[in-house]
Every structure is written in structure tokens, then in C-alpha cells.
Amino acid sequence: MCETLCEALGRNPDPAQALAAIEGARQALLGPGLLTVNLVATEPGDAPGEIHLQRGWSSDPAAYPVGGRKRKLLTPWTEQLLVRGEVFIGEGEGALASVFDDHARIAALGLQAVINVPLIEGGRCRATFNALGMRPWWTREDIAVVRLLALLAAPFALRLRPAP
């Protein structure tokens, strides 16, 4: 699996192809789930205290279409992930409900845990790599796998741009 992923990424594919290959590796290593990349789409004229996100890639475009937008207020989750650029780990329905407005849709897909990894460029979070799983918790090894996959995804994900 690692060799296949390295070969796929070594061909310098377009971002969608690269992220699809990374999603294949995520599934092989962690089982069923969802992978999305959200781009920070906040503009200078947006209201203070708001962060705008736009989905740049999704492993399930029927449930989470590319181009979908979210407006987030400053919360402990947005401060941790988007402002300070720190990984967020949410485990169980309560954790997901506390940070995601669409937690009912997430639960309906059978997803119970998330790892959000900030993708940093120029010292700022420019995107997030979001792995959701059907298990209610993550092992240390699972978290390390997701963080490594996010590192592999970063150069491709950061080539995506929010639509106007």
C-alpha cells in the first residue's frame, strides 16, 4: 500500500487524483470513513470573529459536495484548529455534536470520531485535512497515520483554491 501511494503521488497528479490516492490509503489503514479537505475562505471584508470554510475535496461528494461552505464563529475548536494550527481529535457522538453543526448528518453516515489536521502555509492555517471514522475513538497509531497522510496531502490540498 505504501509503495502504491508513493508511486501515485510521485507522478505529480492533480490535487483530486492525489487526494483520492491518499483516501485509498486511509481506507486501507483505518477502514471505512470520510475524508474531506476544507479551505479557509475568509476574506478581508468578512465579519470579525467569523471564519469561512469551503470544501475543496471530499471522498463522499453526495453527502459532502465540493464547494460547500460553512461559516464558523470563534469557538475553542476554531481557535485550536484554525487560529493556533493545532490538531483536533474528537471521539464519540458528544464530541462531534459539540463542534459540528451537521453532527446529525455525520452520525447518519455512521461516523463517530474525527481527526482535523491543520494544513499550514506561510505560518497560517490555509486548509484542514479531516478524517472521520466509524469507530468511536482513535489509537495513537491511528492519529499518527492521519497526521502522516495529512503531510502527504498538504502540497496537493494547498493547490486547491476557494471558488469565488
Short mmCIF file of N, CA and C in Angstrom, two decimals:
data_model
loop_
_atom_site.label_atom_id
_atom_site.label_comp_id
_atom_site.label_asym_id
_atom_site.label_seq_id
_atom_site.Cartn_x
_atom_site.Cartn_y
_atom_site.Cartn_z
N MET A 1 0.82 -1.18 0.00
CA MET A 1 0.00 0.00 0.00
C MET A 1 0.87 1.26 0.00
N CYS A 2 1.92 1.29 0.81
CA CYS A 2 2.79 2.47 0.84
C CYS A 2 3.48 2.68 -0.50
N GLU A 3 3.92 1.58 -1.10
CA GLU A 3 4.58 1.68 -2.40
C GLU A 3 3.63 2.23 -3.46
N THR A 4 2.40 1.74 -3.45
CA THR A 4 1.39 2.20 -4.41
C THR A 4 1.11 3.69 -4.22
N LEU A 5 0.99 4.11 -2.97
CA LEU A 5 0.72 5.52 -2.69
C LEU A 5 1.90 6.39 -3.12
N CYS A 6 3.11 5.97 -2.81
CA CYS A 6 4.29 6.75 -3.21
C CYS A 6 4.39 6.86 -4.72
N GLU A 7 4.10 5.77 -5.42
CA GLU A 7 4.13 5.81 -6.88
C GLU A 7 3.08 6.77 -7.43
N ALA A 8 1.87 6.71 -6.87
CA ALA A 8 0.80 7.59 -7.33
C ALA A 8 1.14 9.06 -7.10
N LEU A 9 1.65 9.38 -5.92
CA LEU A 9 1.98 10.77 -5.61
C LEU A 9 3.23 11.23 -6.34
N GLY A 10 4.14 10.30 -6.64
CA GLY A 10 5.36 10.64 -7.35
C GLY A 10 5.13 11.05 -8.79
N ARG A 11 3.97 10.75 -9.32
CA ARG A 11 3.65 11.15 -10.70
C ARG A 11 3.15 12.59 -10.77
N ASN A 12 3.17 13.29 -9.65
CA ASN A 12 2.69 14.67 -9.55
C ASN A 12 1.28 14.81 -10.14
N PRO A 13 0.34 14.06 -9.59
CA PRO A 13 -1.03 14.12 -10.10
C PRO A 13 -1.68 15.45 -9.75
N ASP A 14 -2.84 15.68 -10.35
CA ASP A 14 -3.58 16.88 -9.94
C ASP A 14 -4.09 16.64 -8.52
N PRO A 15 -4.49 17.71 -7.82
CA PRO A 15 -4.88 17.55 -6.42
C PRO A 15 -5.97 16.51 -6.19
N ALA A 16 -6.97 16.46 -7.06
CA ALA A 16 -8.06 15.50 -6.85
C ALA A 16 -7.55 14.06 -6.94
N GLN A 17 -6.67 13.78 -7.90
CA GLN A 17 -6.11 12.43 -8.02
C GLN A 17 -5.25 12.09 -6.81
N ALA A 18 -4.44 13.04 -6.37
CA ALA A 18 -3.58 12.79 -5.21
C ALA A 18 -4.42 12.52 -3.96
N LEU A 19 -5.44 13.33 -3.75
CA LEU A 19 -6.28 13.14 -2.56
C LEU A 19 -7.06 11.83 -2.63
N ALA A 20 -7.47 11.42 -3.83
CA ALA A 20 -8.14 10.12 -3.97
C ALA A 20 -7.18 8.99 -3.62
N ALA A 21 -5.92 9.09 -4.02
CA ALA A 21 -4.93 8.07 -3.67
C ALA A 21 -4.70 8.04 -2.15
N ILE A 22 -4.64 9.21 -1.55
CA ILE A 22 -4.46 9.30 -0.09
C ILE A 22 -5.69 8.72 0.63
N GLU A 23 -6.88 8.98 0.09
CA GLU A 23 -8.09 8.39 0.68
C GLU A 23 -8.06 6.87 0.58
N GLY A 24 -7.55 6.34 -0.53
CA GLY A 24 -7.42 4.89 -0.64
C GLY A 24 -6.51 4.32 0.44
N ALA A 25 -5.42 5.02 0.71
CA ALA A 25 -4.51 4.59 1.77
C ALA A 25 -5.18 4.70 3.14
N ARG A 26 -5.93 5.79 3.35
CA ARG A 26 -6.63 5.97 4.64
C ARG A 26 -7.61 4.81 4.87
N GLN A 27 -8.35 4.46 3.84
CA GLN A 27 -9.31 3.35 3.98
C GLN A 27 -8.59 2.03 4.25
N ALA A 28 -7.49 1.79 3.53
CA ALA A 28 -6.75 0.54 3.72
C ALA A 28 -6.20 0.44 5.14
N LEU A 29 -5.77 1.56 5.70
CA LEU A 29 -5.15 1.56 7.02
C LEU A 29 -6.15 1.69 8.17
N LEU A 30 -7.23 2.43 7.96
CA LEU A 30 -8.13 2.77 9.06
C LEU A 30 -9.57 2.30 8.87
N GLY A 31 -9.89 1.78 7.71
CA GLY A 31 -11.25 1.30 7.47
C GLY A 31 -12.16 2.38 6.93
N PRO A 32 -13.46 2.06 6.85
CA PRO A 32 -14.41 2.98 6.25
C PRO A 32 -14.48 4.30 7.01
N GLY A 33 -14.86 5.34 6.28
CA GLY A 33 -14.99 6.66 6.88
C GLY A 33 -15.17 7.71 5.82
N LEU A 34 -14.76 8.90 6.14
CA LEU A 34 -14.90 10.05 5.26
C LEU A 34 -13.63 10.87 5.35
N LEU A 35 -13.20 11.38 4.21
CA LEU A 35 -12.07 12.30 4.18
C LEU A 35 -12.49 13.54 3.41
N THR A 36 -12.27 14.70 4.01
CA THR A 36 -12.53 15.96 3.32
C THR A 36 -11.34 16.89 3.53
N VAL A 37 -11.23 17.86 2.64
CA VAL A 37 -10.29 18.96 2.80
C VAL A 37 -11.12 20.23 2.74
N ASN A 38 -11.03 21.04 3.78
CA ASN A 38 -11.70 22.34 3.80
C ASN A 38 -10.66 23.44 3.65
N LEU A 39 -10.98 24.39 2.80
CA LEU A 39 -10.10 25.54 2.56
C LEU A 39 -10.58 26.72 3.38
N VAL A 40 -9.66 27.44 3.97
CA VAL A 40 -10.04 28.67 4.67
C VAL A 40 -10.35 29.70 3.59
N ALA A 41 -11.60 30.18 3.58
CA ALA A 41 -12.08 31.07 2.53
C ALA A 41 -12.49 32.43 3.09
N THR A 42 -11.98 32.79 4.26
CA THR A 42 -12.30 34.07 4.87
C THR A 42 -11.66 35.18 4.05
N GLU A 43 -12.45 36.22 3.79
CA GLU A 43 -11.99 37.38 3.03
C GLU A 43 -11.84 38.57 3.97
N PRO A 44 -11.02 39.56 3.59
CA PRO A 44 -10.82 40.72 4.47
C PRO A 44 -12.11 41.44 4.85
N GLY A 45 -13.12 41.43 4.00
CA GLY A 45 -14.37 42.13 4.30
C GLY A 45 -15.35 41.34 5.13
N ASP A 46 -15.03 40.10 5.47
CA ASP A 46 -15.94 39.28 6.27
C ASP A 46 -15.99 39.81 7.70
N ALA A 47 -17.09 39.51 8.36
CA ALA A 47 -17.31 40.00 9.73
C ALA A 47 -16.19 39.52 10.65
N PRO A 48 -15.75 40.39 11.56
CA PRO A 48 -14.74 39.96 12.54
C PRO A 48 -15.30 38.82 13.39
N GLY A 49 -14.44 37.92 13.77
CA GLY A 49 -14.86 36.80 14.59
C GLY A 49 -15.50 35.67 13.83
N GLU A 50 -15.51 35.76 12.49
CA GLU A 50 -16.04 34.69 11.66
C GLU A 50 -14.92 34.10 10.82
N ILE A 51 -15.00 32.80 10.63
CA ILE A 51 -14.08 32.11 9.73
C ILE A 51 -14.93 31.37 8.71
N HIS A 52 -14.63 31.57 7.45
CA HIS A 52 -15.37 30.91 6.38
C HIS A 52 -14.54 29.76 5.83
N LEU A 53 -15.19 28.62 5.66
CA LEU A 53 -14.55 27.43 5.11
C LEU A 53 -15.30 27.00 3.87
N GLN A 54 -14.54 26.47 2.90
CA GLN A 54 -15.16 25.91 1.70
C GLN A 54 -14.55 24.54 1.44
N ARG A 55 -15.41 23.55 1.20
CA ARG A 55 -14.92 22.19 0.94
C ARG A 55 -14.21 22.16 -0.41
N GLY A 56 -12.94 21.77 -0.38
CA GLY A 56 -12.14 21.70 -1.59
C GLY A 56 -12.06 20.31 -2.17
N TRP A 57 -12.29 19.30 -1.33
CA TRP A 57 -12.26 17.90 -1.79
C TRP A 57 -13.05 17.06 -0.80
N SER A 58 -13.70 16.00 -1.32
CA SER A 58 -14.49 15.11 -0.47
C SER A 58 -14.46 13.70 -1.03
N SER A 59 -14.32 12.73 -0.14
CA SER A 59 -14.40 11.33 -0.56
C SER A 59 -15.85 10.89 -0.74
N ASP A 60 -16.80 11.69 -0.28
CA ASP A 60 -18.23 11.39 -0.44
C ASP A 60 -18.95 12.65 -0.91
N PRO A 61 -18.80 12.98 -2.22
CA PRO A 61 -19.39 14.22 -2.70
C PRO A 61 -20.92 14.25 -2.66
N ALA A 62 -21.57 13.09 -2.56
CA ALA A 62 -23.03 13.10 -2.45
C ALA A 62 -23.45 13.67 -1.09
N ALA A 63 -22.78 13.26 -0.04
CA ALA A 63 -23.10 13.75 1.31
C ALA A 63 -22.43 15.08 1.61
N TYR A 64 -21.19 15.24 1.13
CA TYR A 64 -20.40 16.44 1.40
C TYR A 64 -19.80 16.95 0.10
N PRO A 65 -20.60 17.71 -0.69
CA PRO A 65 -20.13 18.13 -2.01
C PRO A 65 -19.00 19.15 -1.97
N VAL A 66 -18.13 19.04 -2.95
CA VAL A 66 -17.07 20.03 -3.13
C VAL A 66 -17.75 21.38 -3.39
N GLY A 67 -17.21 22.42 -2.78
CA GLY A 67 -17.78 23.76 -2.94
C GLY A 67 -18.69 24.16 -1.79
N GLY A 68 -19.12 23.19 -0.98
CA GLY A 68 -19.96 23.52 0.16
C GLY A 68 -19.24 24.47 1.10
N ARG A 69 -19.99 25.42 1.64
CA ARG A 69 -19.40 26.44 2.52
C ARG A 69 -19.96 26.34 3.93
N LYS A 70 -19.11 26.75 4.88
CA LYS A 70 -19.50 26.82 6.29
C LYS A 70 -19.01 28.14 6.85
N ARG A 71 -19.82 28.73 7.70
CA ARG A 71 -19.41 29.93 8.43
C ARG A 71 -19.26 29.51 9.88
N LYS A 72 -18.08 29.72 10.43
CA LYS A 72 -17.79 29.32 11.80
C LYS A 72 -17.48 30.55 12.63
N LEU A 73 -18.03 30.58 13.83
CA LEU A 73 -17.67 31.63 14.79
C LEU A 73 -16.45 31.17 15.56
N LEU A 74 -15.82 32.09 16.24
CA LEU A 74 -14.67 31.72 17.06
C LEU A 74 -15.16 30.92 18.27
N THR A 75 -14.69 29.70 18.36
CA THR A 75 -15.03 28.78 19.44
C THR A 75 -13.73 28.13 19.89
N PRO A 76 -13.74 27.37 20.96
CA PRO A 76 -12.50 26.66 21.31
C PRO A 76 -11.98 25.78 20.16
N TRP A 77 -12.89 25.15 19.39
CA TRP A 77 -12.47 24.31 18.26
C TRP A 77 -11.81 25.15 17.15
N THR A 78 -12.45 26.26 16.76
CA THR A 78 -11.86 27.08 15.69
C THR A 78 -10.56 27.72 16.17
N GLU A 79 -10.51 28.13 17.43
CA GLU A 79 -9.27 28.70 17.97
C GLU A 79 -8.14 27.67 17.90
N GLN A 80 -8.43 26.44 18.34
CA GLN A 80 -7.40 25.39 18.36
C GLN A 80 -6.94 25.04 16.95
N LEU A 81 -7.87 24.74 16.07
CA LEU A 81 -7.54 24.22 14.75
C LEU A 81 -7.14 25.31 13.77
N LEU A 82 -7.95 26.35 13.66
CA LEU A 82 -7.78 27.33 12.59
C LEU A 82 -6.92 28.52 12.98
N VAL A 83 -6.92 28.88 14.26
CA VAL A 83 -6.12 30.04 14.69
C VAL A 83 -4.74 29.60 15.17
N ARG A 84 -4.70 28.64 16.10
CA ARG A 84 -3.40 28.19 16.62
C ARG A 84 -2.76 27.11 15.75
N GLY A 85 -3.52 26.51 14.85
CA GLY A 85 -2.97 25.49 13.96
C GLY A 85 -2.60 24.20 14.67
N GLU A 86 -3.46 23.76 15.58
CA GLU A 86 -3.22 22.53 16.34
C GLU A 86 -4.22 21.46 15.92
N VAL A 87 -3.78 20.21 15.92
CA VAL A 87 -4.63 19.08 15.58
C VAL A 87 -5.78 18.99 16.59
N PHE A 88 -6.97 18.66 16.08
CA PHE A 88 -8.13 18.42 16.93
C PHE A 88 -8.53 16.96 16.80
N ILE A 89 -8.77 16.30 17.92
CA ILE A 89 -9.23 14.92 17.95
C ILE A 89 -10.56 14.90 18.68
N GLY A 90 -11.61 14.47 17.99
CA GLY A 90 -12.93 14.36 18.57
C GLY A 90 -13.38 12.92 18.53
N GLU A 91 -13.77 12.41 19.69
CA GLU A 91 -14.15 11.00 19.79
C GLU A 91 -15.52 10.86 20.43
N GLY A 92 -16.41 10.19 19.73
CA GLY A 92 -17.75 9.95 20.25
C GLY A 92 -18.75 11.00 19.80
N GLU A 93 -20.01 10.63 19.89
CA GLU A 93 -21.09 11.49 19.41
C GLU A 93 -21.11 12.84 20.12
N GLY A 94 -20.85 12.86 21.42
CA GLY A 94 -20.87 14.11 22.16
C GLY A 94 -19.81 15.08 21.69
N ALA A 95 -18.62 14.57 21.43
CA ALA A 95 -17.53 15.44 20.94
C ALA A 95 -17.88 16.01 19.58
N LEU A 96 -18.44 15.19 18.70
CA LEU A 96 -18.80 15.67 17.37
C LEU A 96 -19.93 16.70 17.46
N ALA A 97 -20.91 16.44 18.32
CA ALA A 97 -22.03 17.38 18.48
C ALA A 97 -21.56 18.72 19.02
N SER A 98 -20.50 18.72 19.81
CA SER A 98 -20.03 19.97 20.41
C SER A 98 -19.30 20.87 19.41
N VAL A 99 -18.85 20.32 18.28
CA VAL A 99 -18.08 21.15 17.35
C VAL A 99 -18.68 21.24 15.95
N PHE A 100 -19.58 20.34 15.57
CA PHE A 100 -20.10 20.33 14.20
C PHE A 100 -21.61 20.56 14.18
N ASP A 101 -22.04 21.59 13.46
CA ASP A 101 -23.46 21.86 13.30
C ASP A 101 -24.17 20.71 12.60
N ASP A 102 -23.47 20.00 11.73
CA ASP A 102 -24.05 18.91 10.95
C ASP A 102 -23.81 17.55 11.60
N HIS A 103 -23.71 17.51 12.92
CA HIS A 103 -23.39 16.26 13.62
C HIS A 103 -24.43 15.18 13.36
N ALA A 104 -25.70 15.55 13.12
CA ALA A 104 -26.73 14.53 12.84
C ALA A 104 -26.44 13.84 11.51
N ARG A 105 -26.00 14.61 10.51
CA ARG A 105 -25.64 14.02 9.21
C ARG A 105 -24.42 13.12 9.37
N ILE A 106 -23.45 13.57 10.16
CA ILE A 106 -22.25 12.76 10.41
C ILE A 106 -22.65 11.43 11.06
N ALA A 107 -23.50 11.50 12.07
CA ALA A 107 -23.95 10.28 12.76
C ALA A 107 -24.74 9.37 11.82
N ALA A 108 -25.55 9.96 10.93
CA ALA A 108 -26.34 9.16 9.99
C ALA A 108 -25.45 8.37 9.03
N LEU A 109 -24.25 8.86 8.79
CA LEU A 109 -23.28 8.14 7.95
C LEU A 109 -22.52 7.09 8.74
N GLY A 110 -22.81 6.99 10.04
CA GLY A 110 -22.14 6.00 10.89
C GLY A 110 -20.79 6.46 11.40
N LEU A 111 -20.50 7.75 11.25
CA LEU A 111 -19.19 8.29 11.65
C LEU A 111 -19.25 8.72 13.11
N GLN A 112 -18.20 8.35 13.87
CA GLN A 112 -18.22 8.60 15.31
C GLN A 112 -17.01 9.35 15.84
N ALA A 113 -15.99 9.54 15.01
CA ALA A 113 -14.78 10.20 15.51
C ALA A 113 -14.13 10.97 14.37
N VAL A 114 -13.39 12.01 14.72
CA VAL A 114 -12.74 12.86 13.72
C VAL A 114 -11.33 13.21 14.17
N ILE A 115 -10.47 13.37 13.19
CA ILE A 115 -9.16 13.99 13.39
C ILE A 115 -9.07 15.11 12.37
N ASN A 116 -8.97 16.36 12.84
CA ASN A 116 -8.78 17.52 11.97
C ASN A 116 -7.33 17.94 12.07
N VAL A 117 -6.64 17.97 10.93
CA VAL A 117 -5.24 18.37 10.90
C VAL A 117 -5.14 19.68 10.14
N PRO A 118 -4.59 20.73 10.76
CA PRO A 118 -4.43 21.99 10.03
C PRO A 118 -3.31 21.86 9.00
N LEU A 119 -3.54 22.44 7.83
CA LEU A 119 -2.51 22.49 6.79
C LEU A 119 -2.01 23.93 6.76
N ILE A 120 -0.76 24.09 7.14
CA ILE A 120 -0.18 25.40 7.37
C ILE A 120 0.64 25.84 6.16
N GLU A 121 0.47 27.10 5.79
CA GLU A 121 1.28 27.71 4.73
C GLU A 121 1.54 29.15 5.14
N GLY A 122 2.79 29.55 5.11
CA GLY A 122 3.12 30.92 5.49
C GLY A 122 2.78 31.23 6.94
N GLY A 123 2.84 30.22 7.81
CA GLY A 123 2.58 30.43 9.22
C GLY A 123 1.11 30.49 9.60
N ARG A 124 0.22 30.27 8.63
CA ARG A 124 -1.23 30.34 8.91
C ARG A 124 -1.92 29.08 8.42
N CYS A 125 -3.00 28.72 9.09
CA CYS A 125 -3.81 27.59 8.64
C CYS A 125 -4.54 28.02 7.37
N ARG A 126 -4.28 27.32 6.27
CA ARG A 126 -4.91 27.63 4.98
C ARG A 126 -5.97 26.60 4.60
N ALA A 127 -5.90 25.42 5.24
CA ALA A 127 -6.85 24.35 4.95
C ALA A 127 -6.83 23.36 6.10
N THR A 128 -7.81 22.47 6.11
CA THR A 128 -7.83 21.39 7.09
C THR A 128 -8.03 20.06 6.39
N PHE A 129 -7.36 19.05 6.89
CA PHE A 129 -7.45 17.66 6.42
C PHE A 129 -8.28 16.95 7.48
N ASN A 130 -9.45 16.46 7.09
CA ASN A 130 -10.44 15.98 8.05
C ASN A 130 -10.75 14.51 7.81
N ALA A 131 -10.31 13.66 8.71
CA ALA A 131 -10.56 12.23 8.61
C ALA A 131 -11.60 11.84 9.66
N LEU A 132 -12.68 11.25 9.21
CA LEU A 132 -13.73 10.77 10.11
C LEU A 132 -13.81 9.26 10.00
N GLY A 133 -14.05 8.61 11.12
CA GLY A 133 -14.10 7.16 11.14
C GLY A 133 -15.35 6.63 11.81
N MET A 134 -15.62 5.37 11.55
CA MET A 134 -16.80 4.71 12.12
C MET A 134 -16.55 4.17 13.52
N ARG A 135 -15.33 4.28 13.97
CA ARG A 135 -15.01 3.85 15.34
C ARG A 135 -15.26 5.02 16.30
N PRO A 136 -15.56 4.75 17.56
CA PRO A 136 -15.82 5.84 18.50
C PRO A 136 -14.57 6.49 19.07
N TRP A 137 -13.38 5.95 18.79
CA TRP A 137 -12.13 6.50 19.33
C TRP A 137 -10.99 6.14 18.39
N TRP A 138 -9.87 6.83 18.59
CA TRP A 138 -8.66 6.61 17.78
C TRP A 138 -7.54 6.09 18.68
N THR A 139 -6.70 5.24 18.12
CA THR A 139 -5.48 4.85 18.83
C THR A 139 -4.39 5.86 18.51
N ARG A 140 -3.31 5.81 19.27
CA ARG A 140 -2.16 6.69 18.97
C ARG A 140 -1.64 6.42 17.57
N GLU A 141 -1.65 5.16 17.16
CA GLU A 141 -1.18 4.79 15.83
C GLU A 141 -2.10 5.36 14.75
N ASP A 142 -3.42 5.32 14.98
CA ASP A 142 -4.37 5.90 14.03
C ASP A 142 -4.09 7.39 13.83
N ILE A 143 -3.88 8.07 14.94
CA ILE A 143 -3.63 9.52 14.88
C ILE A 143 -2.35 9.80 14.11
N ALA A 144 -1.32 9.01 14.36
CA ALA A 144 -0.06 9.18 13.63
C ALA A 144 -0.26 8.95 12.14
N VAL A 145 -1.04 7.93 11.77
CA VAL A 145 -1.31 7.65 10.35
C VAL A 145 -2.00 8.84 9.70
N VAL A 146 -3.03 9.37 10.35
CA VAL A 146 -3.76 10.51 9.78
C VAL A 146 -2.85 11.72 9.63
N ARG A 147 -2.03 11.98 10.63
CA ARG A 147 -1.12 13.13 10.54
C ARG A 147 -0.12 12.96 9.41
N LEU A 148 0.39 11.74 9.22
CA LEU A 148 1.31 11.49 8.11
C LEU A 148 0.61 11.64 6.76
N LEU A 149 -0.61 11.13 6.66
CA LEU A 149 -1.36 11.29 5.41
C LEU A 149 -1.64 12.77 5.13
N ALA A 150 -1.90 13.55 6.18
CA ALA A 150 -2.11 14.99 6.01
C ALA A 150 -0.85 15.66 5.48
N LEU A 151 0.31 15.24 5.98
CA LEU A 151 1.57 15.80 5.47
C LEU A 151 1.74 15.49 3.99
N LEU A 152 1.39 14.26 3.60
CA LEU A 152 1.47 13.90 2.18
C LEU A 152 0.46 14.69 1.35
N ALA A 153 -0.70 14.96 1.92
CA ALA A 153 -1.76 15.67 1.21
C ALA A 153 -1.50 17.16 1.08
N ALA A 154 -0.76 17.73 2.01
CA ALA A 154 -0.63 19.19 2.09
C ALA A 154 -0.23 19.86 0.78
N PRO A 155 0.83 19.41 0.08
CA PRO A 155 1.20 20.14 -1.14
C PRO A 155 0.11 20.10 -2.21
N PHE A 156 -0.69 19.06 -2.22
CA PHE A 156 -1.77 18.96 -3.20
C PHE A 156 -2.99 19.76 -2.74
N ALA A 157 -3.35 19.62 -1.47
CA ALA A 157 -4.52 20.32 -0.93
C ALA A 157 -4.32 21.84 -0.99
N LEU A 158 -3.10 22.29 -0.76
CA LEU A 158 -2.85 23.74 -0.75
C LEU A 158 -2.83 24.32 -2.16
N ARG A 159 -2.88 23.48 -3.18
CA ARG A 159 -3.02 23.97 -4.56
C ARG A 159 -4.48 24.24 -4.90
N LEU A 160 -5.39 23.69 -4.10
CA LEU A 160 -6.82 23.96 -4.30
C LEU A 160 -7.09 25.41 -3.89
N ARG A 161 -8.03 26.04 -4.54
CA ARG A 161 -8.39 27.42 -4.20
C ARG A 161 -9.90 27.52 -4.02
N PRO A 162 -10.34 28.32 -3.04
CA PRO A 162 -11.78 28.51 -2.87
C PRO A 162 -12.39 29.15 -4.11
N ALA A 163 -13.61 28.73 -4.44
CA ALA A 163 -14.33 29.35 -5.55
C ALA A 163 -14.84 30.71 -5.08
N PRO A 164 -14.93 31.66 -6.00
CA PRO A 164 -15.44 32.99 -5.61
C PRO A 164 -16.89 32.96 -5.19
#
